[in-house]
Short mmCIF file of C-alpha atoms in Angstrom, two decimals:
data_model
loop_
_atom_site.label_atom_id
_atom_site.label_comp_id
_atom_site.label_asym_id
_atom_site.label_seq_id
_atom_site.Cartn_x
_atom_site.Cartn_y
_atom_site.Cartn_z
CA MET A 11 -82.36 35.20 -71.67
CA ASP A 12 -85.87 33.84 -72.39
CA ASN A 13 -88.70 33.84 -69.92
CA GLN A 14 -87.97 30.30 -68.77
CA GLU A 15 -84.35 31.00 -68.01
CA GLN A 16 -85.32 34.27 -66.33
CA LYS A 17 -87.71 32.44 -64.03
CA GLN A 18 -85.04 29.85 -63.09
CA TYR A 19 -82.50 32.60 -62.45
CA GLN A 20 -84.93 34.39 -60.16
CA LYS A 21 -85.64 31.17 -58.28
CA PHE A 22 -81.86 30.40 -57.74
CA ASP A 23 -80.82 30.63 -54.06
CA TRP A 24 -77.94 32.99 -54.25
CA GLY A 25 -77.55 33.11 -50.48
CA GLU A 26 -77.01 29.39 -50.25
CA TYR A 27 -74.62 29.57 -53.17
CA GLU A 28 -72.49 32.24 -51.52
CA LYS A 29 -72.50 30.27 -48.30
CA LYS A 30 -71.17 27.14 -50.09
CA ARG A 31 -68.55 29.20 -51.91
CA ALA A 32 -67.36 30.63 -48.59
CA ILE A 33 -67.08 27.12 -47.14
CA GLU A 34 -65.20 25.88 -50.17
CA GLN A 35 -62.88 28.90 -50.05
CA GLU A 36 -62.18 28.24 -46.38
CA GLN A 37 -61.42 24.56 -47.10
CA TYR A 38 -59.17 25.57 -49.97
CA GLU A 39 -57.24 28.02 -47.82
CA ARG A 40 -56.91 25.42 -45.05
CA ILE A 41 -55.56 22.86 -47.51
CA GLN A 42 -53.13 25.43 -48.90
CA LYS A 43 -51.94 26.21 -45.37
CA GLU A 44 -51.46 22.51 -44.57
CA ILE A 45 -49.53 22.10 -47.82
CA ARG A 46 -47.25 25.02 -46.92
CA GLU A 47 -46.76 23.62 -43.37
CA THR A 48 -45.99 20.17 -44.80
CA GLU A 49 -43.51 21.70 -47.21
CA GLU A 50 -41.85 23.59 -44.32
CA ARG A 51 -41.64 20.44 -42.19
CA SER A 52 -40.19 18.55 -45.14
CA ARG A 53 -37.62 21.28 -45.66
CA GLN A 54 -36.66 21.18 -41.94
CA THR A 55 -36.48 17.40 -42.05
CA LEU A 56 -34.17 17.53 -45.03
CA GLU A 57 -31.94 20.05 -43.25
CA SER A 58 -31.87 17.82 -40.14
CA LEU A 59 -31.00 14.82 -42.28
CA GLU A 60 -28.18 16.75 -43.91
CA ILE A 61 -26.84 17.70 -40.46
CA THR A 62 -27.25 14.10 -39.27
CA PHE A 63 -25.40 12.73 -42.28
CA LYS A 64 -22.67 15.30 -41.73
CA ASN A 65 -22.42 14.30 -38.05
CA LEU A 66 -22.33 10.63 -39.04
CA ASP A 67 -19.46 11.32 -41.39
CA GLU A 68 -17.61 13.17 -38.63
CA ALA A 69 -18.36 10.35 -36.17
CA LYS A 70 -17.02 7.79 -38.65
CA ALA A 71 -13.85 9.85 -39.05
CA GLN A 72 -13.47 10.12 -35.28
CA ALA A 73 -14.07 6.38 -34.90
CA ARG A 74 -11.39 5.65 -37.48
CA GLN A 75 -8.99 7.98 -35.63
CA THR A 76 -9.88 6.33 -32.29
CA VAL A 77 -9.18 2.89 -33.74
CA GLU A 78 -5.84 4.14 -35.05
CA ASN A 79 -5.04 5.65 -31.62
CA ILE A 80 -5.94 2.40 -29.88
CA ASP A 81 -3.75 0.44 -32.27
CA ASN A 82 -0.87 2.85 -31.65
CA PHE A 83 -1.42 2.63 -27.88
CA LYS A 84 -1.46 -1.18 -28.02
CA LYS A 85 1.84 -1.17 -29.85
CA GLN A 86 3.43 1.38 -27.50
CA PHE A 87 2.09 -0.49 -24.44
CA SER A 88 3.38 -3.80 -25.78
CA ASP A 89 6.82 -2.29 -26.45
CA ALA A 90 6.89 -0.71 -22.98
CA MET A 91 5.91 -3.99 -21.30
CA ASP A 92 8.62 -5.85 -23.22
CA LYS A 93 11.20 -3.33 -22.00
CA LEU A 94 9.83 -3.46 -18.45
CA LEU A 95 9.99 -7.26 -18.34
CA GLU A 96 13.49 -7.13 -19.76
CA ASN A 97 14.57 -4.65 -17.06
CA ILE A 98 12.86 -6.71 -14.36
CA GLY A 99 14.70 -9.78 -15.55
CA LYS A 100 17.99 -7.90 -15.41
CA SER A 101 17.34 -6.50 -11.94
CA MET A 102 15.89 -9.62 -10.29
CA GLY A 103 19.31 -10.55 -8.97
CA ALA A 104 19.53 -7.27 -7.08
CA ASN A 105 16.11 -7.81 -5.46
CA SER A 106 16.47 -11.42 -4.38
CA ILE A 107 18.40 -13.32 -1.73
CA LYS A 108 17.88 -16.64 -3.52
CA ALA A 109 19.95 -18.14 -6.32
CA ASP A 110 18.51 -18.92 -9.75
CA GLU A 111 19.70 -19.53 -13.31
CA GLN A 112 20.60 -15.89 -13.87
CA ASN A 113 21.95 -15.36 -10.37
CA PRO A 114 23.98 -18.42 -9.29
CA LYS A 115 24.70 -19.28 -5.69
CA THR A 116 27.79 -17.51 -4.36
CA ALA A 117 27.32 -17.81 -0.59
CA LYS A 118 30.01 -19.72 1.29
CA GLN A 119 29.94 -21.46 4.63
CA VAL A 120 32.75 -20.30 6.92
CA THR A 121 33.94 -20.72 10.49
CA VAL A 122 33.59 -18.05 13.14
CA GLU A 123 37.33 -17.40 12.95
CA GLN A 124 37.19 -16.89 9.19
CA ALA A 125 34.21 -14.55 9.51
CA GLN A 126 35.94 -12.55 12.22
CA LYS A 127 38.67 -11.58 9.74
CA LEU A 128 36.01 -10.12 7.44
CA LEU A 129 34.79 -7.53 9.93
CA THR A 130 35.45 -3.90 9.05
CA LYS A 131 35.19 -0.66 11.02
CA ASN A 132 31.71 0.07 9.70
CA VAL A 133 29.42 -2.81 10.66
CA LEU A 134 25.62 -2.92 10.54
CA ILE A 135 23.97 -5.62 12.66
CA LEU A 136 20.45 -6.65 11.57
CA CYS A 137 18.66 -8.63 14.29
CA GLY A 138 15.60 -10.86 13.97
CA ALA A 139 13.44 -12.86 16.34
CA GLY A 140 15.97 -15.72 16.39
CA LEU A 141 18.31 -13.55 18.47
CA SER A 142 15.84 -13.61 21.39
CA HIS A 143 14.86 -17.26 21.06
CA ALA A 144 17.50 -18.37 23.59
CA SER A 145 15.87 -15.99 26.10
CA GLY A 146 12.64 -17.96 25.81
CA ILE A 147 10.85 -15.45 23.58
CA PRO A 148 8.74 -16.85 20.72
CA THR A 149 9.72 -16.07 17.13
CA PHE A 150 6.13 -15.75 15.76
CA ARG A 151 6.99 -18.42 13.18
CA GLY A 152 5.88 -22.04 13.02
CA GLU A 153 4.23 -23.16 16.28
CA ASP A 154 5.36 -19.88 17.85
CA GLY A 155 3.14 -18.10 15.37
CA TYR A 156 -0.04 -19.02 17.26
CA TRP A 157 -1.59 -17.62 20.43
CA THR A 158 -3.97 -19.72 22.50
CA LYS A 159 -6.62 -17.98 24.58
CA GLY A 160 -8.98 -20.31 26.37
CA ALA A 161 -10.30 -22.83 23.87
CA ASP A 162 -9.44 -20.59 20.91
CA LYS A 163 -6.24 -20.46 18.86
CA TYR A 164 -5.27 -17.37 16.92
CA GLN A 165 -2.58 -16.67 14.35
CA CYS A 166 -0.33 -13.91 15.66
CA GLN A 167 -0.04 -12.33 12.23
CA LYS A 168 -3.82 -11.73 12.35
CA VAL A 169 -3.98 -10.61 15.97
CA LEU A 170 -1.12 -8.14 15.51
CA THR A 171 -2.85 -5.95 12.96
CA LYS A 172 -4.41 -2.52 13.22
CA ASP A 173 -7.60 -3.97 11.78
CA PHE A 174 -7.78 -6.56 14.59
CA LEU A 175 -7.11 -3.87 17.22
CA THR A 176 -9.95 -1.78 15.77
CA ASN A 177 -12.48 -4.61 15.58
CA ASN A 178 -11.37 -6.70 18.59
CA PRO A 179 -9.61 -4.23 20.93
CA ASP A 180 -10.01 -6.26 24.15
CA LEU A 181 -8.66 -9.43 22.55
CA CYS A 182 -5.75 -7.61 20.94
CA TRP A 183 -4.81 -6.02 24.28
CA GLU A 184 -5.10 -9.48 25.91
CA TRP A 185 -2.32 -10.67 23.59
CA HIS A 186 -0.13 -7.76 24.69
CA LYS A 187 -0.94 -8.46 28.32
CA ASP A 188 0.13 -12.09 27.91
CA PHE A 189 3.31 -11.03 26.07
CA GLN A 190 4.07 -8.48 28.78
CA LYS A 191 3.63 -11.14 31.49
CA MET A 192 5.81 -13.59 29.56
CA LEU A 193 8.66 -11.04 29.49
CA ILE A 194 8.73 -10.49 33.26
CA ASN A 195 11.33 -13.16 34.03
CA LYS A 196 13.12 -13.09 30.69
CA LYS A 197 16.68 -11.81 30.44
CA PRO A 198 19.04 -10.91 27.60
CA ASN A 199 21.04 -13.90 26.41
CA ALA A 200 24.70 -14.18 25.41
CA GLY A 201 23.91 -13.02 21.85
CA HIS A 202 22.34 -9.79 23.12
CA THR A 203 25.26 -9.19 25.46
CA ALA A 204 27.83 -9.75 22.71
CA ILE A 205 26.15 -7.14 20.47
CA ALA A 206 25.85 -4.64 23.34
CA ASN A 207 29.54 -5.05 24.26
CA TYR A 208 30.59 -4.70 20.62
CA LYS A 209 28.56 -1.49 20.33
CA LYS A 210 30.28 -0.06 23.41
CA LYS A 211 33.72 -0.82 21.95
CA ASN A 212 32.71 0.28 18.44
CA PRO A 213 30.23 3.18 18.78
CA ASN A 214 29.94 3.52 15.03
CA THR A 215 28.21 0.13 14.82
CA LEU A 216 24.70 0.50 13.41
CA ILE A 217 22.13 -1.77 15.10
CA VAL A 218 18.77 -2.47 13.47
CA SER A 219 16.30 -4.64 15.39
CA GLN A 220 13.05 -6.20 14.23
CA ASN A 221 12.27 -7.35 17.79
CA ILE A 222 9.69 -5.70 20.05
CA ASP A 223 10.82 -7.42 23.28
CA ASN A 224 13.20 -4.68 24.58
CA MET A 225 15.85 -7.32 25.40
CA LEU A 226 18.71 -5.81 23.42
CA THR A 227 17.63 -2.21 23.93
CA SER A 228 17.66 -2.63 27.71
CA ILE A 229 21.43 -3.31 27.79
CA LEU A 230 22.53 -0.75 25.18
CA PRO A 231 23.50 2.86 25.96
CA GLN A 232 20.30 4.54 27.15
CA LYS A 233 20.68 8.01 25.61
CA GLN A 234 17.34 8.95 24.07
CA ILE A 235 16.53 11.34 21.25
CA LYS A 236 12.98 11.47 22.61
CA ASN A 237 11.27 9.23 25.13
CA GLY A 238 11.36 5.67 23.75
CA HIS A 239 13.58 6.55 20.77
CA PHE A 240 17.20 5.51 21.42
CA GLU A 241 20.34 6.73 19.68
CA SER A 242 21.99 3.31 20.00
CA ILE A 243 19.41 1.25 18.06
CA TYR A 244 16.80 1.48 15.36
CA GLU A 245 13.77 -0.53 16.53
CA ILE A 246 11.98 -0.64 13.20
CA HIS A 247 9.08 -2.72 14.56
CA GLY A 248 8.68 -0.76 17.78
CA ASN A 249 8.97 -1.76 21.43
CA ILE A 250 6.38 -3.44 23.68
CA LYS A 251 7.54 -1.25 26.56
CA TYR A 252 5.87 1.80 25.03
CA MET A 253 2.50 2.98 23.76
CA ARG A 254 1.25 6.02 21.89
CA CYS A 255 -2.06 7.74 21.12
CA SER A 256 -4.24 5.74 18.71
CA GLN A 257 -5.35 9.06 17.19
CA GLU A 258 -1.74 10.33 17.00
CA CYS A 259 -2.89 13.52 18.74
CA THR A 260 0.61 15.03 18.93
CA LEU A 261 1.91 13.72 15.61
CA GLU A 262 3.76 16.14 13.34
CA LYS A 263 5.15 15.13 9.93
CA ASP A 264 8.76 13.84 10.14
CA GLU A 265 8.87 14.45 13.90
CA LEU A 266 9.29 11.48 16.23
CA ALA A 267 6.07 10.14 17.72
CA THR A 268 5.34 10.89 21.35
CA LEU A 269 5.66 7.66 23.35
CA TYR A 270 4.49 6.82 26.86
CA GLU A 271 5.46 4.00 29.21
CA MET A 272 3.13 1.03 28.85
CA PRO A 273 1.27 0.43 32.15
CA ASP A 274 0.81 -2.96 33.79
CA LEU A 275 -1.87 -4.41 31.54
CA THR A 276 -3.09 -6.78 34.23
CA LYS A 277 -4.34 -3.67 36.05
CA ASN A 278 -5.21 -1.49 33.07
CA LEU A 279 -6.09 -3.51 29.97
CA ARG A 280 -7.26 -0.58 27.81
CA PRO A 281 -4.90 2.32 28.60
CA LYS A 282 -5.71 5.84 27.46
CA CYS A 283 -3.54 8.54 25.90
CA PRO A 284 -2.26 10.75 28.75
CA LYS A 285 -2.50 13.79 26.46
CA CYS A 286 -6.02 13.66 24.98
CA GLY A 287 -7.75 10.79 26.79
CA GLU A 288 -8.47 8.75 23.64
CA ASP A 289 -7.54 5.06 23.46
CA ALA A 290 -3.82 4.36 23.40
CA ARG A 291 -2.21 1.73 21.19
CA PRO A 292 0.97 -0.36 21.53
CA HIS A 293 4.07 1.19 19.98
CA ILE A 294 4.68 -1.68 17.58
CA LEU A 295 4.48 -1.97 13.82
CA PHE A 296 1.40 -4.07 13.08
CA PHE A 297 1.55 -6.48 10.16
CA ASP A 298 -0.83 -4.29 8.11
CA GLU A 299 1.10 -1.05 8.67
CA SER A 300 4.02 0.63 6.93
CA TYR A 301 7.33 1.98 8.19
CA THR A 302 7.31 5.73 8.91
CA ASN A 303 9.86 8.37 9.84
CA GLU A 304 7.75 9.34 12.84
CA ASN A 305 7.71 5.87 14.41
CA CYS A 306 11.06 4.34 13.48
CA ARG A 307 13.26 6.93 11.69
CA ILE A 308 13.20 4.79 8.55
CA GLN A 309 14.55 7.42 6.13
CA GLU A 310 17.30 8.42 8.56
CA LEU A 311 18.29 4.76 8.84
CA GLN A 312 18.35 4.13 5.10
CA ASP A 313 20.39 7.29 4.51
CA LYS A 314 23.17 5.75 6.63
CA TYR A 315 23.56 2.55 4.61
CA ASP A 316 26.12 3.98 2.21
CA ALA A 317 28.61 4.45 5.07
CA TYR A 318 28.57 0.71 5.95
CA ASP A 319 30.43 -2.01 4.07
CA THR A 320 29.67 -5.02 6.29
CA ILE A 321 26.34 -6.36 7.53
CA ILE A 322 25.80 -9.13 10.08
CA VAL A 323 22.37 -10.73 9.63
CA VAL A 324 21.28 -12.55 12.80
CA GLY A 325 18.27 -14.77 13.42
CA THR A 326 15.92 -13.53 10.72
CA MET A 327 14.14 -15.17 7.79
CA LEU A 328 13.96 -11.77 6.04
CA GLU A 329 10.20 -12.01 5.62
CA THR A 330 9.56 -8.34 6.38
CA GLY A 331 9.99 -5.65 3.77
CA CYS A 332 12.59 -3.46 5.45
CA ALA A 333 14.87 -6.33 6.48
CA LYS A 334 14.89 -7.96 3.06
CA SER A 335 15.38 -4.68 1.16
CA THR A 336 18.26 -3.80 3.48
CA VAL A 337 20.07 -7.04 2.70
CA CYS A 338 19.35 -6.62 -1.02
CA GLN A 339 20.97 -3.18 -0.94
CA PHE A 340 24.12 -4.67 0.58
CA ILE A 341 24.09 -7.43 -2.04
CA LYS A 342 23.77 -4.86 -4.80
CA LYS A 343 26.73 -2.80 -3.60
CA LYS A 344 28.83 -5.98 -3.13
CA ALA A 345 29.29 -5.42 0.59
CA THR A 346 30.37 -8.23 2.94
CA ILE A 347 27.41 -10.13 4.36
CA ILE A 348 27.81 -12.44 7.37
CA GLU A 349 24.70 -14.50 8.06
CA ILE A 350 24.15 -16.31 11.36
CA ASN A 351 21.20 -18.70 11.27
CA PRO A 352 20.47 -22.35 12.12
CA GLU A 353 19.49 -22.67 8.44
CA PRO A 354 21.07 -19.82 6.41
CA ILE A 355 18.88 -18.40 3.64
CA ILE A 356 20.99 -15.80 1.79
CA GLU A 357 22.41 -17.60 -1.23
CA VAL A 358 23.80 -14.76 -3.34
CA GLY A 359 26.10 -11.80 -3.04
CA ASN A 360 29.35 -11.57 -1.12
CA THR A 361 27.78 -13.73 1.60
CA TYR A 362 29.46 -15.84 4.29
CA GLN A 363 27.23 -18.19 6.26
CA ILE A 364 27.78 -19.39 9.81
CA LYS A 365 25.34 -22.17 10.58
CA GLY A 366 24.32 -22.34 14.22
CA LYS A 367 22.81 -20.53 17.20
CA SER A 368 23.37 -16.82 17.62
CA GLU A 369 23.88 -17.07 21.38
CA GLU A 370 26.84 -19.37 20.74
CA ILE A 371 28.33 -17.68 17.65
CA LEU A 372 28.04 -13.96 18.45
CA PRO A 373 30.20 -14.01 21.63
CA LYS A 374 33.04 -15.57 19.59
CA LEU A 375 32.56 -13.43 16.49
CA LEU A 376 32.27 -10.06 18.29
CA LYS A 377 34.79 -10.59 21.08
#
């Protein structure tokens, strides 16, 4: 090294040089760290992508299987519906009282004398509102299906619902008060009397009434299973003479409901349950309620049908579930059906129609 180079070497700032080297080394290390971190993130991303692609493949396979399952279900459902519709078509005749292409009309009009010869030892008598019409009691159909209160007119099928009792209790009880007052001077007619006399002579006769007016019940044998529940008759829609707790405070499954005598509603419009003090309710089947063993012994009644081979259908349009299903059961088992109506409606089965008024026909038929 010559003198010139030696002088420059001595003048060189080694401290500053080392400082710069340290900074550069630090930057280098930082860059290397960032590179390693980037590589690690890339590796993790690739692993995630591999998992995602794998999941996508599995999802595609599941989707294909789901589509196959749906297609199989559609086919099975379609086959099942075809069979169901086929079975419904085959059974329609057993669930209808009207004639159609598959179920031609077989009902015949007969005289009272001819019908009398058809009676057997085991007779069921199904009574509708038409039986009480001659006693001056409305049938709840047509014009009789409306109740006028003041300037307002109500449809009975809306008033006589549990929903109406809940939301309009005073008005609902007003209807029952008016019905109770209307019954005061009403008496059983010749049709009622004929059935009662026939029951006395033929104790095995099964009587099913859709009427709530107590007309027929009042002249039948009065032996009770429990207060308001009579051995001699099944009152499937209840009886206006009785009430029960609205909360069913004494109700036990399959045990007859506890009934109480209905008070004079002109003096006590909103009677209470004598047991718990809650509001009482009329012992009738409202239009939005179902038949129960506790209120009308429905299962007990239906269990007896097999023992009866003749049914007399009196004064009913069969617009309630129990009445229509009862007749359909007798049609299905090819039992003898005698219908008494001003305009007979049962067109199928082993049916014999007597066109006319029940108060005129029953005394002759059941003498």
